[in-house]
C-alpha positions as MATLAB code, in Angstrom:
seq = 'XXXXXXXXXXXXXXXXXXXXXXXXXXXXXXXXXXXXXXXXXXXXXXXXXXXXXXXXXXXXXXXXXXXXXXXXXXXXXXXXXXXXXXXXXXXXXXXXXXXXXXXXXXXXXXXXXXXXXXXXXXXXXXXXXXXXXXXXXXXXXXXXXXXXXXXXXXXXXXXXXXXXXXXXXXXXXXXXXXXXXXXXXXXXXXXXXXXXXXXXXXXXXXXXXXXXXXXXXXXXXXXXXXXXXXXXXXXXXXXXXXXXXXXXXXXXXXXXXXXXXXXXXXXXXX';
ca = [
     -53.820  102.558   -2.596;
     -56.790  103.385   -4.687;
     -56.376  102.072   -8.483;
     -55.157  105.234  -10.672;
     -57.361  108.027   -8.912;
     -57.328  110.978  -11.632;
     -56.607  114.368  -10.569;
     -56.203  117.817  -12.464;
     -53.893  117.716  -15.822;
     -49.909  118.810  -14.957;
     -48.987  119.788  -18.099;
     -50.030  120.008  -21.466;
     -47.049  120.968  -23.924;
     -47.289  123.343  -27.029;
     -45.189  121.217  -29.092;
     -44.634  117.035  -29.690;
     -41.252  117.098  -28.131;
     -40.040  116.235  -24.410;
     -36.608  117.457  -22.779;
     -34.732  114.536  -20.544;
     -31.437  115.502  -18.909;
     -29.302  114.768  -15.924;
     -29.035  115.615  -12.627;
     -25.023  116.249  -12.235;
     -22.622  116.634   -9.264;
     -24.527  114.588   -7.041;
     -22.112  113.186   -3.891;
     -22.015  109.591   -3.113;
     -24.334  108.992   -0.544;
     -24.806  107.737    2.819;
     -27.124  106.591    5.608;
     -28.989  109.649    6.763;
     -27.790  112.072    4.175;
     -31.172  114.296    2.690;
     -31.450  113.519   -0.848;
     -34.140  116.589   -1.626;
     -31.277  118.594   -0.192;
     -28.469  117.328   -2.962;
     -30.878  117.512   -5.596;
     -31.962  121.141   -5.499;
     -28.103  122.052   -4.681;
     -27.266  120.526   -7.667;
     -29.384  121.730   -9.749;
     -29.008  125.042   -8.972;
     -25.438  124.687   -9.333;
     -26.083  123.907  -13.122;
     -28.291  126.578  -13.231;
     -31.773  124.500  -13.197;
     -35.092  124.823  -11.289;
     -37.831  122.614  -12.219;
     -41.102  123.742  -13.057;
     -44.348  122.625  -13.235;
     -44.950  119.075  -14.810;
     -41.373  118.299  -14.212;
     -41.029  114.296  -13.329;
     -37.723  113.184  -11.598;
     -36.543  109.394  -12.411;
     -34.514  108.604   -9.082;
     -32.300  105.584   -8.958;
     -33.710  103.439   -5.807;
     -30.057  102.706   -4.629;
     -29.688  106.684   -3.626;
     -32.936  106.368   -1.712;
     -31.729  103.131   -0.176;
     -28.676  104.480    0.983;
     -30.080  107.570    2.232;
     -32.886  105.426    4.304;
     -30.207  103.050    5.586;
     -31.531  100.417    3.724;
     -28.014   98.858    3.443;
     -26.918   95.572    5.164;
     -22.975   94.016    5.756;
     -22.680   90.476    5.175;
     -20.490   90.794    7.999;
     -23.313   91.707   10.586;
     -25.158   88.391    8.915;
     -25.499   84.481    9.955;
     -26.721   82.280    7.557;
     -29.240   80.000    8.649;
     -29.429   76.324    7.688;
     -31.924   76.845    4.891;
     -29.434   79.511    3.287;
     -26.421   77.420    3.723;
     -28.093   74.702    1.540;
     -29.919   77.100   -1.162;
     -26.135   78.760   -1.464;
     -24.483   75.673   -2.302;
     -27.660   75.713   -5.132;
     -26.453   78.767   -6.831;
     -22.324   79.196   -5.815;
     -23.304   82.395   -3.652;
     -22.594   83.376   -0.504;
     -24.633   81.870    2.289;
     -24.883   85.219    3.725;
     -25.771   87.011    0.971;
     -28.212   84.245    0.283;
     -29.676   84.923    4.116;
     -30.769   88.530    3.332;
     -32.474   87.402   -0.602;
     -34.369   85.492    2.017;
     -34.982   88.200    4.563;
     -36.311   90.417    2.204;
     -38.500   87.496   -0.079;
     -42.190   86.098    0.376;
     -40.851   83.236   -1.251;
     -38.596   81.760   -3.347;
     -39.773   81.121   -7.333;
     -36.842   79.209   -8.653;
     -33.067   78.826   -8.086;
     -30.656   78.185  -11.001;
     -27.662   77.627  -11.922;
     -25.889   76.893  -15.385;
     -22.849   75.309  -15.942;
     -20.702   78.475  -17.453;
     -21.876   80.571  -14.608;
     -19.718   81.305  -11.790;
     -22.836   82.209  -10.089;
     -26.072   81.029  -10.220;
     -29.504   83.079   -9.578;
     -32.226   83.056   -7.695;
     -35.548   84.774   -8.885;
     -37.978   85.387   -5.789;
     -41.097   87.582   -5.012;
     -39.811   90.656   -3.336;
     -42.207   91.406    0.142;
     -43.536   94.568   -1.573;
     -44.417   92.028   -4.597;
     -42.164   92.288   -7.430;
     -40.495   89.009   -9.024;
     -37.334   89.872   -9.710;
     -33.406   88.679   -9.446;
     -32.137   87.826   -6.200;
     -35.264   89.741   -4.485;
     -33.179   93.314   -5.539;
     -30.515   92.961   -3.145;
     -27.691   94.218   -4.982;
     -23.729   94.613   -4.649;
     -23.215   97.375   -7.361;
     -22.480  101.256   -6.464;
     -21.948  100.173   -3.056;
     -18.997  101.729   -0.512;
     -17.211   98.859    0.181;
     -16.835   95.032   -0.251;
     -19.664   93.307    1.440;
     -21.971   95.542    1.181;
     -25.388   94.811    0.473;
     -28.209   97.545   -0.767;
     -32.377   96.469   -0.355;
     -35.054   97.960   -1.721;
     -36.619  100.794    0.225;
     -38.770   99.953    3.257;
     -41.508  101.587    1.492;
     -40.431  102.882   -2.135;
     -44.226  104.871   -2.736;
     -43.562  106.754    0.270;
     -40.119  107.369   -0.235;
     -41.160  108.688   -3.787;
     -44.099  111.008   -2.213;
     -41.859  112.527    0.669;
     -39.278  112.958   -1.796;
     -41.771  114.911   -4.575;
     -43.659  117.169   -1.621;
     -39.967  118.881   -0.626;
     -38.780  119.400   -4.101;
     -42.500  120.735   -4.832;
     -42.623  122.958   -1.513;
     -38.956  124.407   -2.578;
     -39.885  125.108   -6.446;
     -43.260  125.979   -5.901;
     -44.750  123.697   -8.496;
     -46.827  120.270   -9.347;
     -43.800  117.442  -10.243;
     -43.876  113.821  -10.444;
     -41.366  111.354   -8.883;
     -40.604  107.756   -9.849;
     -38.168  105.362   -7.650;
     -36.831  103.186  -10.299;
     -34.889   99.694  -10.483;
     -32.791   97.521  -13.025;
     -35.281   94.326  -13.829;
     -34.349   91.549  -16.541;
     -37.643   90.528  -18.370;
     -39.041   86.979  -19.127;
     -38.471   86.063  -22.685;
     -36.483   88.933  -23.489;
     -32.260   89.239  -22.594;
     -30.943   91.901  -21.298;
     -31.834   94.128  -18.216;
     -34.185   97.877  -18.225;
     -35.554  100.245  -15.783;
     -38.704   99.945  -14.024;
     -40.731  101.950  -11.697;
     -40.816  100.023   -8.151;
     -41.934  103.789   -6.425;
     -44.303  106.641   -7.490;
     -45.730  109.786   -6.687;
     -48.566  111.830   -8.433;
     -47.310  110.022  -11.426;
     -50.202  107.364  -13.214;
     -48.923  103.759  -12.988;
     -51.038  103.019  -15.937;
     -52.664  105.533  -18.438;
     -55.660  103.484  -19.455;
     -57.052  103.896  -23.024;
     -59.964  102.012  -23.119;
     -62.873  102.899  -25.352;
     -60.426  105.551  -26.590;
     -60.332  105.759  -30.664;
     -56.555  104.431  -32.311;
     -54.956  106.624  -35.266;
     -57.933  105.594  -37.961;
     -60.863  105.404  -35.434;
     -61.007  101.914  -34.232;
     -62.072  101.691  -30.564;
     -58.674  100.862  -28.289;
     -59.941   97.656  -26.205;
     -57.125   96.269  -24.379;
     -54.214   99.435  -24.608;
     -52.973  100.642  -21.702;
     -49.725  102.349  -21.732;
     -47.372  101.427  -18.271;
     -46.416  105.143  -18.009;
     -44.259  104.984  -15.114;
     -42.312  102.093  -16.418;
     -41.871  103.837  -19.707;
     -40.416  106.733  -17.676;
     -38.282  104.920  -15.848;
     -36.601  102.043  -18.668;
     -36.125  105.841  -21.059;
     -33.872  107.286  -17.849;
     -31.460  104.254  -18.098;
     -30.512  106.084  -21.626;
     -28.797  108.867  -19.405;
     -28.450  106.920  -15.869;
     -26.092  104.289  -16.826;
     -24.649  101.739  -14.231;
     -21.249  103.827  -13.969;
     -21.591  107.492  -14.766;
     -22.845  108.313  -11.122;
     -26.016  109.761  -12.874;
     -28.834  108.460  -10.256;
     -31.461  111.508  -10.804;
     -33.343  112.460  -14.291;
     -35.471  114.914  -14.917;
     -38.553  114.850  -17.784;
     -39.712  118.033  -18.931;
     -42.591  118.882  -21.376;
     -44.619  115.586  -21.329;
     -48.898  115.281  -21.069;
     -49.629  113.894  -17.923;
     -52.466  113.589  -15.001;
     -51.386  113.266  -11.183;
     -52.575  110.351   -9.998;
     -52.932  108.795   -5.938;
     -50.748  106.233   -7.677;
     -48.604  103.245   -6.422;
     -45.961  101.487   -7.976;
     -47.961   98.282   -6.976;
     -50.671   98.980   -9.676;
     -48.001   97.840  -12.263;
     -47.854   94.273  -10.842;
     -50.159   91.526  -12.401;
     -52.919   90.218  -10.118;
     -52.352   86.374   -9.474;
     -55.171   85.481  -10.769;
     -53.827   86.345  -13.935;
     -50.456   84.602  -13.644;
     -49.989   82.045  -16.561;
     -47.305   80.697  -15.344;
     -47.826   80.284  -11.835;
];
């Protein structure tokens, strides 16, 4: 996609203040269920409708399951390469078999000795680095159940955001977000791995700071911002998957959650 194509303002508050709250009485989903569907019958249950400007935070795993993207290590056979990269990291060969599946490659495998299981950190095919290439075993049905990223999270996001817009009748935003850990820094937060309408990046350049001073390098990751303030309300257990952001200053964008991702080229440690 384009790099952060500007469109008309969405919103533009009164006040300094935002409203973030949750989505509630979602079911627990499954292959082929419509998620645009559960989401305006729950809100209207709690007596919601979103309006114009509205941005919805959507865990990817609800998306996933809803596009199928699961996978049984039953239905799996580990290839030779697997089998040896398992015995690596203590994990199952399987499991190992679809980190590969769904990689371009393979950064680095580790493995401590106080770790029952060891990780593997690999470039994801839609290009983020991340643990174990996303494929996850947490909120799933049943043991041996495996969730992957969406197929294609931006369009997910955008098909998602045009049926809750054609219902309500207004401009929103949608982000697909995921749990990332971050180098140097402990401890896991949200990110934005799908968008729609919503700016990747609000650049500031040549923009004046607080006392005047030109702004040279600034440039706020938006959607990521977004997505790391839902895990405040999402949680990993409280069945929470869907937040809504009210009252914020934002531009629609043609945006893509790819415009968050560093260019090689500028890859220190590469």
């Amino acid at each position: 996609m384009n790099n952060l194509a500007v469109a008309e303002p969405v919103n533009e508050p009164e006040f300094d203040s935002m409203q973030m709250f949750t989505v509630g009485g979602l079911p627990d989903f499954k292959p082929g269920m419509n998620l645009a569907q559960h989401l305006i019958k729950a809100l209207e249950e709690q007596g919601e409708s979103l309006q114009q400007g509205d941005i919805l935070v959507v865990a990817h795993k609800v998306v996933s399951k809803c596009e199928g993207a699961v996978v049984d290590v039953n239905d799996v056979t580990a290839s030779e390469e697997a089998i040896s990269l398992a015995k690596t990291v203590n994990k199952d060969p399987r499991k190992v078999q679809v980190i590969m599946d769904q990689s371009s490659r393979i950064v680095r495998s580790m493995k401590r000795p106080e770790q029952e299981e060891g990780i593997l950190i690999a470039e994801h095919k839609l290009g983020f680095i991340c643990a174990n290439a996303a494929v996850d075993e947490s909120n799933t049905d049943r043991p041996g159940q495996l969730i992957t990223l969406p197929k294609d999270p931006d369009s997910s996001a955008v098909t998602l955001c045009k049926q809750l817009e054609t219902h309500f009748s207004c401009r929103l935003g949608v982000v697909v977000s995921d749990t990332f850990g971050r180098p140097w820094r402990l401890g896991q937060t949200n990110v934005a791995i799908g968008l729609a309408r919503v700016p990747a990046i609000q650049q500031m350049y040549g923009e004046g700071d607080a006392w005047g001073r030109e702004l040279k390098v600034t440039a706020p990751a938006f959607a990521d911002e977004l997505a790391a303030a839902s895990g405040l309300l999402m949680g990993k257990s409280g069945k929470c998957p869907a937040i809504i952001f009210r009252g914020l200053n934002w531009q629609a964008s043609t945006s893509s959650a790819k415009q968050i991702l560093r260019p090689i080229r500028e890859d220190l440690f590469r």
